[in-house]
Coordinates of C-alpha atoms and ligand atoms in Angstrom, one line a residue:
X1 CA 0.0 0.0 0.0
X2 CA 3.2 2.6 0.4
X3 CA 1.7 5.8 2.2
X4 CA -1.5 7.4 2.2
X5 CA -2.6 10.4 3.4
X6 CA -5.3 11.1 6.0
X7 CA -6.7 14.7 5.3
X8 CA -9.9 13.9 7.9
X9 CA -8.5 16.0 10.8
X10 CA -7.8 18.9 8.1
X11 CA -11.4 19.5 7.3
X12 CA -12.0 22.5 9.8
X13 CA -8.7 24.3 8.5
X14 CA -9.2 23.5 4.6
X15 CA -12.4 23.5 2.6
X16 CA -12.6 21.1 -0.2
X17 CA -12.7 23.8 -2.6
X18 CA -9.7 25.0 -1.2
X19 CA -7.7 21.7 -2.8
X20 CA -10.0 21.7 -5.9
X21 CA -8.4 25.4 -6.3
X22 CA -4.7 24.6 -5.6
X23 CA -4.9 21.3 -7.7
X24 CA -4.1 22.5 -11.3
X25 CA -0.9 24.6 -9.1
X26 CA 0.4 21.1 -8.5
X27 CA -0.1 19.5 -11.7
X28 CA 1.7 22.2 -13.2
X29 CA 4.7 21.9 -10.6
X30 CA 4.5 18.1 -11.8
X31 CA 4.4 19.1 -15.7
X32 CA 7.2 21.4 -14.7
X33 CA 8.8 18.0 -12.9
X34 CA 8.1 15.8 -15.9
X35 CA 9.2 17.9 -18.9
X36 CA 12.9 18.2 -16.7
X37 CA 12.8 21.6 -18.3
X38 CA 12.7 23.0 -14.5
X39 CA 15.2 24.9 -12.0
X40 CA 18.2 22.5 -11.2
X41 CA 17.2 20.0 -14.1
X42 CA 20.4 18.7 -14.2
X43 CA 19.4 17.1 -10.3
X44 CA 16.8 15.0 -11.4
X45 CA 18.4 11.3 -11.9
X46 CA 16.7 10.6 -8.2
X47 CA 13.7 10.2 -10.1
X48 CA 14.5 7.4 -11.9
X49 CA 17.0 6.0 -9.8
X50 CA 14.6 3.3 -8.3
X51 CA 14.4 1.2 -11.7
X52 CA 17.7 2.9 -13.4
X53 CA 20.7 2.2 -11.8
X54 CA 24.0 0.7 -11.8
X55 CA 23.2 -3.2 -11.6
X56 CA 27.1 -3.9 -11.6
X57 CA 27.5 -1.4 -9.0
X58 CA 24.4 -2.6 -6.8
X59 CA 26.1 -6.2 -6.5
X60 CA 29.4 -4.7 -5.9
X61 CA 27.4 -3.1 -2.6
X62 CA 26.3 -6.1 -1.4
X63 CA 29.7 -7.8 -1.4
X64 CA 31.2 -4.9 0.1
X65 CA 28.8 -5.0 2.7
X66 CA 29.2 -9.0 3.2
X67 CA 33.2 -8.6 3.1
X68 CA 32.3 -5.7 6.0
X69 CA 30.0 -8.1 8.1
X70 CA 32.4 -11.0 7.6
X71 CA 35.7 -8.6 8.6
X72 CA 35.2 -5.8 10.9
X73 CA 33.3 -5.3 14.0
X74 CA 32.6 -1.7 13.6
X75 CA 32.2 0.3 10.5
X76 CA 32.7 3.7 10.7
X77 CA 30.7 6.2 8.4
X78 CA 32.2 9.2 7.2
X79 CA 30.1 12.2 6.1
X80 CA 27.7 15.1 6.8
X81 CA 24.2 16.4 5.6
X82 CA 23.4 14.6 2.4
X83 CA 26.2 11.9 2.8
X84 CA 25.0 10.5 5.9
X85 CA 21.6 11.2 7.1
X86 CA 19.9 8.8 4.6
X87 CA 22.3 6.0 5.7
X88 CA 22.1 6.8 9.4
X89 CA 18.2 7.4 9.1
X90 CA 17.2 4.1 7.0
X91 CA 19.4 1.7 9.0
X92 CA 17.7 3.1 12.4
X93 CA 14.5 3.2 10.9
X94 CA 14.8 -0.3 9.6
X95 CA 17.0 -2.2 12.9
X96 CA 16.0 0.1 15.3
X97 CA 17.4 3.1 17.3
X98 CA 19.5 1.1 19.3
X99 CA 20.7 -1.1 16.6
X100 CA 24.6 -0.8 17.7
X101 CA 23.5 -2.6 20.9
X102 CA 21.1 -5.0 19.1
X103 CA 23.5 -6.1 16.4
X104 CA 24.7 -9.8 16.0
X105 CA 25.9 -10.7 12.9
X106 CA 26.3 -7.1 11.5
X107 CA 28.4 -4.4 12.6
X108 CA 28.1 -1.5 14.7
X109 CA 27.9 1.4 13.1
X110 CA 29.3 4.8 14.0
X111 CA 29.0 8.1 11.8
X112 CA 31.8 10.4 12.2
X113 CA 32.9 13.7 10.3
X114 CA 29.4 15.3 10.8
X115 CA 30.7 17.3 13.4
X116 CA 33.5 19.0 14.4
X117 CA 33.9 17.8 17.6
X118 CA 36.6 16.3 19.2
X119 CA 34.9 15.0 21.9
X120 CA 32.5 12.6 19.9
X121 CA 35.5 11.3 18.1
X122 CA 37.9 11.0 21.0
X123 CA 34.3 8.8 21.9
X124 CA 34.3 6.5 19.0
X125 CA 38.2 6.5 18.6
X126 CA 37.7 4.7 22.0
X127 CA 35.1 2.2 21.4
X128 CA 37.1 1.4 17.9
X129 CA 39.9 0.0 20.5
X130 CA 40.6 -3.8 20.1
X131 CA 38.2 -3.8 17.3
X132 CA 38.4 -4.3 13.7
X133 CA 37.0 -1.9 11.9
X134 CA 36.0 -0.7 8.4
X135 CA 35.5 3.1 7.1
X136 CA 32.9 3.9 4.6
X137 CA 34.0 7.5 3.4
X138 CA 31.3 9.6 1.7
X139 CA 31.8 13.0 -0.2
X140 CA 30.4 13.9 -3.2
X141 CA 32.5 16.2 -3.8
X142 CA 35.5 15.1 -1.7
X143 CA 36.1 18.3 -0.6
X144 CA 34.0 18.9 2.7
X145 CA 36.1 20.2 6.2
X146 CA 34.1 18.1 8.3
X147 CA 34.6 14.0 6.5
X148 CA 37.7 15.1 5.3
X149 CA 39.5 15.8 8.8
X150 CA 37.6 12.7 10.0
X151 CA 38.8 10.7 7.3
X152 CA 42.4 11.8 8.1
X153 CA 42.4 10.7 11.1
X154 CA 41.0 7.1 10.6
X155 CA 42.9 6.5 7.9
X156 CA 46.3 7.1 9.4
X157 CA 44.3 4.6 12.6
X158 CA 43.8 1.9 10.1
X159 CA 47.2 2.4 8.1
X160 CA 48.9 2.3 11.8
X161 CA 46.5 -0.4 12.5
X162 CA 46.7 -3.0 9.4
X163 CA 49.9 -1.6 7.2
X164 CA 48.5 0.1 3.9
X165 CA 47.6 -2.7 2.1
X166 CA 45.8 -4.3 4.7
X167 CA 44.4 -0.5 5.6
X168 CA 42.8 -0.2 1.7
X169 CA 41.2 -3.2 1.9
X170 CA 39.3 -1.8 4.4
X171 CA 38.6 1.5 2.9
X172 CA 35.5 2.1 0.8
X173 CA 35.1 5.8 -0.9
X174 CA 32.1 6.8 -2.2
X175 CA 32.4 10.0 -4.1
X176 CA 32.6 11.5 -7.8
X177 CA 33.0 8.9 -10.7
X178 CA 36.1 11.0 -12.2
X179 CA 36.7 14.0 -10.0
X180 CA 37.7 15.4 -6.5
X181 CA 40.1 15.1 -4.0
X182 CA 38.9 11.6 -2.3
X183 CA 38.5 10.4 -5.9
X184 CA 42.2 10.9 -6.8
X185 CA 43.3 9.9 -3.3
X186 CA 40.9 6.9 -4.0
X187 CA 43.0 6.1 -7.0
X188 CA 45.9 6.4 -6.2
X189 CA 45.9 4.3 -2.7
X190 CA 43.7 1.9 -4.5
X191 CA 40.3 1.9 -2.5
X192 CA 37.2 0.3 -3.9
X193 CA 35.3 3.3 -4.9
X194 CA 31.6 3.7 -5.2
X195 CA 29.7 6.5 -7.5
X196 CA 27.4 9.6 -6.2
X197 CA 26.0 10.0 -9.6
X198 CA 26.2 13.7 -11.5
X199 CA 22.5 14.4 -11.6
X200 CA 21.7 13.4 -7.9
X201 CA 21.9 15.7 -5.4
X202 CA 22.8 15.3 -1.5
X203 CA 19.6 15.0 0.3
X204 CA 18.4 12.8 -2.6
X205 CA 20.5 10.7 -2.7
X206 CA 20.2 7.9 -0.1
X207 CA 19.2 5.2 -2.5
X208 CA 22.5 5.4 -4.1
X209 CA 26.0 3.6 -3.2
X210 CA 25.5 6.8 -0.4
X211 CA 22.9 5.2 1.7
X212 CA 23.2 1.3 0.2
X213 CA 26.3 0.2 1.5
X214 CA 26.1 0.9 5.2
X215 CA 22.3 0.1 4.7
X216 CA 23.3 -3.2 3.5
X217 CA 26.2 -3.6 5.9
X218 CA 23.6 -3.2 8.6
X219 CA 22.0 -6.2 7.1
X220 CA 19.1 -4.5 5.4
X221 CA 17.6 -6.1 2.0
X222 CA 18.5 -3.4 -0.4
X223 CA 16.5 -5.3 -2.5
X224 CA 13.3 -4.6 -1.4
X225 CA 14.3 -0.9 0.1
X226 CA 14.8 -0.6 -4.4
X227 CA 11.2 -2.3 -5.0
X228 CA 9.2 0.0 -2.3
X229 CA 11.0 3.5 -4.1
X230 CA 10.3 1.4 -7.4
X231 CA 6.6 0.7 -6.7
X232 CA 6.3 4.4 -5.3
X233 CA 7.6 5.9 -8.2
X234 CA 5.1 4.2 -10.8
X235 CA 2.3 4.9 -8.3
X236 CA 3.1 8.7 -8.1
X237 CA 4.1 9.2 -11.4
X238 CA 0.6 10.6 -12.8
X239 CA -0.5 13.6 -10.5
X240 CA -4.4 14.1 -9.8
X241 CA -6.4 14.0 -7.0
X242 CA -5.9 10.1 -6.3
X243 CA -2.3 10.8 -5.6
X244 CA -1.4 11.0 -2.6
X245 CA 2.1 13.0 -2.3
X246 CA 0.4 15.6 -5.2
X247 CA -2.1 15.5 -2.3
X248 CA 0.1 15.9 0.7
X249 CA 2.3 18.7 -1.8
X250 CA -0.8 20.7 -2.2
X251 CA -2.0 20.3 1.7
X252 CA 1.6 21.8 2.8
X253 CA 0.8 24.5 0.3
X254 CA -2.3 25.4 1.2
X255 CA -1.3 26.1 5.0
X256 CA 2.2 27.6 4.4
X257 CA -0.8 30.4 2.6
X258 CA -2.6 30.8 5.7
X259 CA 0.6 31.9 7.9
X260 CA 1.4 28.6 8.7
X261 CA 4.9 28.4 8.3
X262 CA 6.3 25.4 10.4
X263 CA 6.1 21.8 9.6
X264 CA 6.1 19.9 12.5
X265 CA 6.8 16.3 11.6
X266 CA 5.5 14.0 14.3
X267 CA 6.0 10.2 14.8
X268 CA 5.3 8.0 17.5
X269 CA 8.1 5.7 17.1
X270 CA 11.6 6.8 18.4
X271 CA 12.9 4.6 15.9
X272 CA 11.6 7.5 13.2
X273 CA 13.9 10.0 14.7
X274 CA 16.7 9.6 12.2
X275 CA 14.1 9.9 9.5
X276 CA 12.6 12.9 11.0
X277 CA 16.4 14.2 11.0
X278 CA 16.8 13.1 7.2
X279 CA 13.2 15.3 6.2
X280 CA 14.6 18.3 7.6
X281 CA 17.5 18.5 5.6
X282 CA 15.5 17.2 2.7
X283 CA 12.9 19.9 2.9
X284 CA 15.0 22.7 4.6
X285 CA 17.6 22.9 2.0
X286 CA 14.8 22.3 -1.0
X287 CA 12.2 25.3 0.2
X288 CA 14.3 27.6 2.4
X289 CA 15.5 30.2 -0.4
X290 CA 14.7 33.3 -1.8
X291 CA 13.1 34.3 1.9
X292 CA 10.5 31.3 1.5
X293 CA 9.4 28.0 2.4
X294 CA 8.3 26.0 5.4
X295 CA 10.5 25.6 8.0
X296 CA 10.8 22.1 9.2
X297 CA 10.7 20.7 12.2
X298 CA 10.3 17.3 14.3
X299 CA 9.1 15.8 17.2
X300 CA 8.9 12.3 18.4
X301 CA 5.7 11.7 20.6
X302 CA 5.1 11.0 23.4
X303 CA 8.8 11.7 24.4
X304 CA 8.6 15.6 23.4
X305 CA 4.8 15.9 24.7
X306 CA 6.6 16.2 27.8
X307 CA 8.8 19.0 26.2
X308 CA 7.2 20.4 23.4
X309 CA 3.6 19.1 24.1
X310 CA 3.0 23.1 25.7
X311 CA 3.9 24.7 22.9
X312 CA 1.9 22.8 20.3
X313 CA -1.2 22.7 22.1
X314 CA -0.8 26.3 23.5
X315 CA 1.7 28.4 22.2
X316 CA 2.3 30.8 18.9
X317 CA -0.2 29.6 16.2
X318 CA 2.4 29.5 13.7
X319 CA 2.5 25.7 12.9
X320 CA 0.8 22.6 11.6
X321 CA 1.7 19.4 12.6
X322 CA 2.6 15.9 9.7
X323 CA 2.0 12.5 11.9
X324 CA 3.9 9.9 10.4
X325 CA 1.1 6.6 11.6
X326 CA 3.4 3.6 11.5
X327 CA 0.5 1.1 10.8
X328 CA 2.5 -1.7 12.7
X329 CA 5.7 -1.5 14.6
X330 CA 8.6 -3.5 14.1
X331 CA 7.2 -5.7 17.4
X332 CA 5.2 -5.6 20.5
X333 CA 4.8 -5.8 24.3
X334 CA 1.6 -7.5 26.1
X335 CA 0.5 -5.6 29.2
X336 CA -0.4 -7.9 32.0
X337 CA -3.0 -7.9 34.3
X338 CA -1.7 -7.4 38.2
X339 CA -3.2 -8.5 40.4
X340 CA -2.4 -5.8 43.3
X341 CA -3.0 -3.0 41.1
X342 CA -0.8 -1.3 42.6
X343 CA -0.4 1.7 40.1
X344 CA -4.1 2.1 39.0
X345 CA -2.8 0.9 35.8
X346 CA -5.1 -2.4 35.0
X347 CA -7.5 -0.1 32.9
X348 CA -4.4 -0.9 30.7
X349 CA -4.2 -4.4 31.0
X350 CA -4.9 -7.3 28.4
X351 CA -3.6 -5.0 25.4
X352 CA -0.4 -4.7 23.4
X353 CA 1.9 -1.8 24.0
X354 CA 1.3 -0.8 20.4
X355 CA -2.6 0.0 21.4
X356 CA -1.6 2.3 23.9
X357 CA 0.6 4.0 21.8
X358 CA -2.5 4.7 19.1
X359 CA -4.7 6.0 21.4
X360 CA -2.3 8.4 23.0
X361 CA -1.8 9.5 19.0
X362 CA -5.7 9.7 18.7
X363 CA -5.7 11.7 22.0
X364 CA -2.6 14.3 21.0
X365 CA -4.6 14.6 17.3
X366 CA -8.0 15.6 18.6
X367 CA -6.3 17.7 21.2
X368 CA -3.6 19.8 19.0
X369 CA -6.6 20.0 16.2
X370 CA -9.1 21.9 19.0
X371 CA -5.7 23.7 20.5
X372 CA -5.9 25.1 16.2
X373 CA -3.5 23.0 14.8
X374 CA -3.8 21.6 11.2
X375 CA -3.2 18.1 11.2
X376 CA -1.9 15.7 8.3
X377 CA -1.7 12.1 9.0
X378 CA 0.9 10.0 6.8
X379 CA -0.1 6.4 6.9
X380 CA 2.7 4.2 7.0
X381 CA 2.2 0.4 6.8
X382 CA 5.3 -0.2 8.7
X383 CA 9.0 0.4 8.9
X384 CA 9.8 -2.7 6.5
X385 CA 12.7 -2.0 3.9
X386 CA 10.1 -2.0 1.4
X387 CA 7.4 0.6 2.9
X388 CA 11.0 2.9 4.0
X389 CA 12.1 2.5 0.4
X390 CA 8.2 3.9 -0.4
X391 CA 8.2 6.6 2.4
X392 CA 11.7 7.9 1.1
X393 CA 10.2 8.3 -2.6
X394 CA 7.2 9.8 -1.0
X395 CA 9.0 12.6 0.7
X396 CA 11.2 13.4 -2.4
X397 CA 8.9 13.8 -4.7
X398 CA 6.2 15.8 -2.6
X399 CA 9.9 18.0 -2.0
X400 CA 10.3 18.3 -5.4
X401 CA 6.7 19.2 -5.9
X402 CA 6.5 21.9 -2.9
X403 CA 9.6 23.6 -4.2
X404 CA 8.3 24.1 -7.7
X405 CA 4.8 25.4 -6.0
X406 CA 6.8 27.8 -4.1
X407 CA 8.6 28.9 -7.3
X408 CA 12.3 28.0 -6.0
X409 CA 15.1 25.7 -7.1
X410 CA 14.1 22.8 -4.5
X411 CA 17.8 20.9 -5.8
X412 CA 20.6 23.7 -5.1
X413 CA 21.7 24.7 -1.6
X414 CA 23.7 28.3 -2.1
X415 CA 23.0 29.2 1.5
X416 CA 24.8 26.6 2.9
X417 CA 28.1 28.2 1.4
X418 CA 28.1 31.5 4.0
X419 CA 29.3 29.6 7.0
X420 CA 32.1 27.9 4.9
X421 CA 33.9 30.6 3.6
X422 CA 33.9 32.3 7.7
X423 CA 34.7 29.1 8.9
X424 CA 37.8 29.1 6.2
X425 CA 38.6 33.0 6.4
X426 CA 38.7 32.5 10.3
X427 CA 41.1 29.3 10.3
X428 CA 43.5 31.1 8.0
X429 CA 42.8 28.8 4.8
X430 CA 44.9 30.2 1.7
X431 CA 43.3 32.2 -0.3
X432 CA 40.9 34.1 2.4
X433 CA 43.4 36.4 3.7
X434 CA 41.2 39.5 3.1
X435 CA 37.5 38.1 4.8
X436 CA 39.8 36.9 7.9
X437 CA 40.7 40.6 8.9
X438 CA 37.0 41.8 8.6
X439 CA 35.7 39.0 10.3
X440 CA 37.7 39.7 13.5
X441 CA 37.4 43.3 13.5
X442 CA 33.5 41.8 13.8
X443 CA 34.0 39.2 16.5
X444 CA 36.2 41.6 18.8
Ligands
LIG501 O1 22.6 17.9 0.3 C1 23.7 18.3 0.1 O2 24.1 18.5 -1.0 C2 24.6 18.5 1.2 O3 24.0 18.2 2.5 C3 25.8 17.6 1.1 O4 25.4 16.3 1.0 C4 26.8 17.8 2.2 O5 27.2 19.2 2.3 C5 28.1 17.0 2.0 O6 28.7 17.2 0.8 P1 29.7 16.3 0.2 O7 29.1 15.0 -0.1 O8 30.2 16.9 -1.0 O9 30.8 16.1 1.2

């Protein structure tokens, strides 16, 4: 079934008149889409990607990922934004959020080099003791401060660690086919190298050799992850009122119209937090340009209705609020009768955990809706690799769609290059000498 959306708890915000209206806005976003004729058209292999890849390359993954289960302990993931949140959120998604505790036959996982702090390094540096390891190096374009002094640092750990031929064994890049700085490094040392294609973005790009190999080191079918974005894409691919993420594109729209201007994705699973991670970026760096777009946000419930739960139901009207329903979690817990009753609690007895947990969502929906807050419900079937692969399609496309509806370039990120060139002028990097003297004077 994929996703569907749930517009029931929407009906006192938006009329139905109000989505005939915006309708022929999203089709023509989708024309826009379709003909590739669009802002950033030279970022649109994601669409295809589910049926049109690299097959050669696709089995390579798996026996990279089955040489990494059968050698290391640990594999460490190297990159930032784009280059690791898909991994990071699909695996979690898929195995769990405590999947480095849960593991058995697969490694741990640890993503490093999407910081820049020493502490969290020193931190993993330490649990790598004793340990065999992998690294999974990911930069598209091989260039970025963060990986790169991360990668520095674990290479020279494996090199002291298994010689350098034993240490490039152990190395997989993933970065440009032909250009770059980890590309000729690549070469040259001779890692086994893995391709972020030309015409695929970042943020879309977890269903390339980006997010498949430590998706499949983790021990998740890659397989089906490819056949849920497959079947999403053929059931998207027409836009009308029957589908669902022209539906969801032109919901998001409609509110963003009436002032409301944060997105606020909410799940009930903690295992969803990665993903909810992985939308921001997605949808921040797509609609935040050209002073516009919705800002996103996330919250996992009921963990943040304790935190958040006041300002939702309460605060600054300024939001509406996504609910990602996972249909069926991954597994669940039988509440016992007791016979004591000593907490009150047998009102809750003689029903899974999972029940519980839907009727606290039920509860937080009718409550946030009267408290004025649009809700959109996402329904999820589960968190299989097929459904993620599905979701993941799901969210990219209504991206796509939203950014063309807002009339920006939803696959270039300029803003992001403003805190680089500080960051450079401030550590003295060649070539900044005029910026650093100006930035101090600012900083003093
Ligand atoms: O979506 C994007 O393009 C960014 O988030 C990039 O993925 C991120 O900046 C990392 O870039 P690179 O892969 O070149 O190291």
């Amino acid at each position: 079934m994929g996703v569907k959306i749930n517009t029931k708890h929407l009906a006192k915000f938006v009329k139905d008149f109000e989505f005939d209206a915006i309708l022929p806005q999203v089709k023509q976003a989708s024309d826009l889409l379709d003909s590739r004729k669009g802002p950033g058209n030279d970022f649109l292999g994601w669409i295809d990607l589910p049926v049109n890849y690299d097959k050669e390359e696709f089995a390579r993954i798996k026996k990279a990922a089955k040489k990494i289960q059968s050698d290391s302990q640990v594999l460490i993931v190297i990159g930032i934004g784009g280059s690791y949140l898909g991994a990071r959120a699909a695996v979690e998604a898929i195995k769990g959020t405590l999947y480095n505790s849960t593991c058995q036959n697969t490694p741990q996982i640890f993503y490093v080099g999407n910081s820049i702090s020493p502490a969290y390094l020193n931190d993993v540096l330490k649990i790598c003791e004793g340990k065999d390891i992998s690294v999974n190096i990911i930069s598209k374009s091989g260039t970025t401060t963060e990986p790169a002094v991360a990668f520095r640092i674990f290479r020279k750990l494996l090199e002291d660690k298994y010689g350098k031929d034993g240490a490039k064994q152990r190395i997989y890049a993933t970065t440009d086919k032909a250009r770059g700085t980890l590309k000729e490094l690549s070469t040259e040392e001779g890692y086994e190298t893995f391709v972020v294609p030309d015409d695929v973005g970042g943020r879309y790009s977890v269903l390339t050799a980006v997010g498949l190999l430590p998706i499949a080191a983790a021990g998740c079918d890659i397989d089906a992850l490819m056949a849920g974005a497959a079947e999403a894409r053929e059931q998207l691919a027409v836009c009308d009122e029957n589908n669902d993420c022209c539906k969801y594109a032109a919901a998001r729209n409609i509110l963003y119209r009436k002032g409301k201007s944060v997105e606020l994705m909410a799940c009930y699973e903690p295992d969803y937090t990665m993903m909810n991670e992985w939308y921001k970026q997605l949808f921040g760096e797509s609609e935040g340009k050209d002073q516009k777009g919705l800002m996103p946000t996330s919250v996992i419930f009921s963990t943040d209705l304790h935190s958040m739960g006041q300002f939702v139901q309460d605060g600054a009207r300024i939001m509406f609020e996504t609910v990602v329903d996972i249909k069926k979690p991954h597994s669940d817990l039988y509440i016992e009768k007791s016979a004591e009753n000593f907490d009150g609690l047998n009102f809750l007895a003689d029903k899974d955990m999972s029940y519980v947990n839907r009727k606290a969502m039920e509860g937080t929906i009718l409550a946030h809706t009267d408290g004025g807050v649009p809700n959109i419900i996402l329904e999820v079937d589960s968190l299989t690799e097929h459904d993620l692969g599905y979701l993941i399609y799901f969210y990219e496309k209504t991206c796509a769609l939203s950014g063309y509806m807002l009339g920006v370039n939803p696959f270039d990120q300029p803003g992001v290059e403003s805190y680089k060139k500080n960051m450079f002028a401030l550590l003295g990097k060649p070539g900044y000498e005029a910026q650093k003297a100006e930035l101090e004077a600012k900083l003093k």
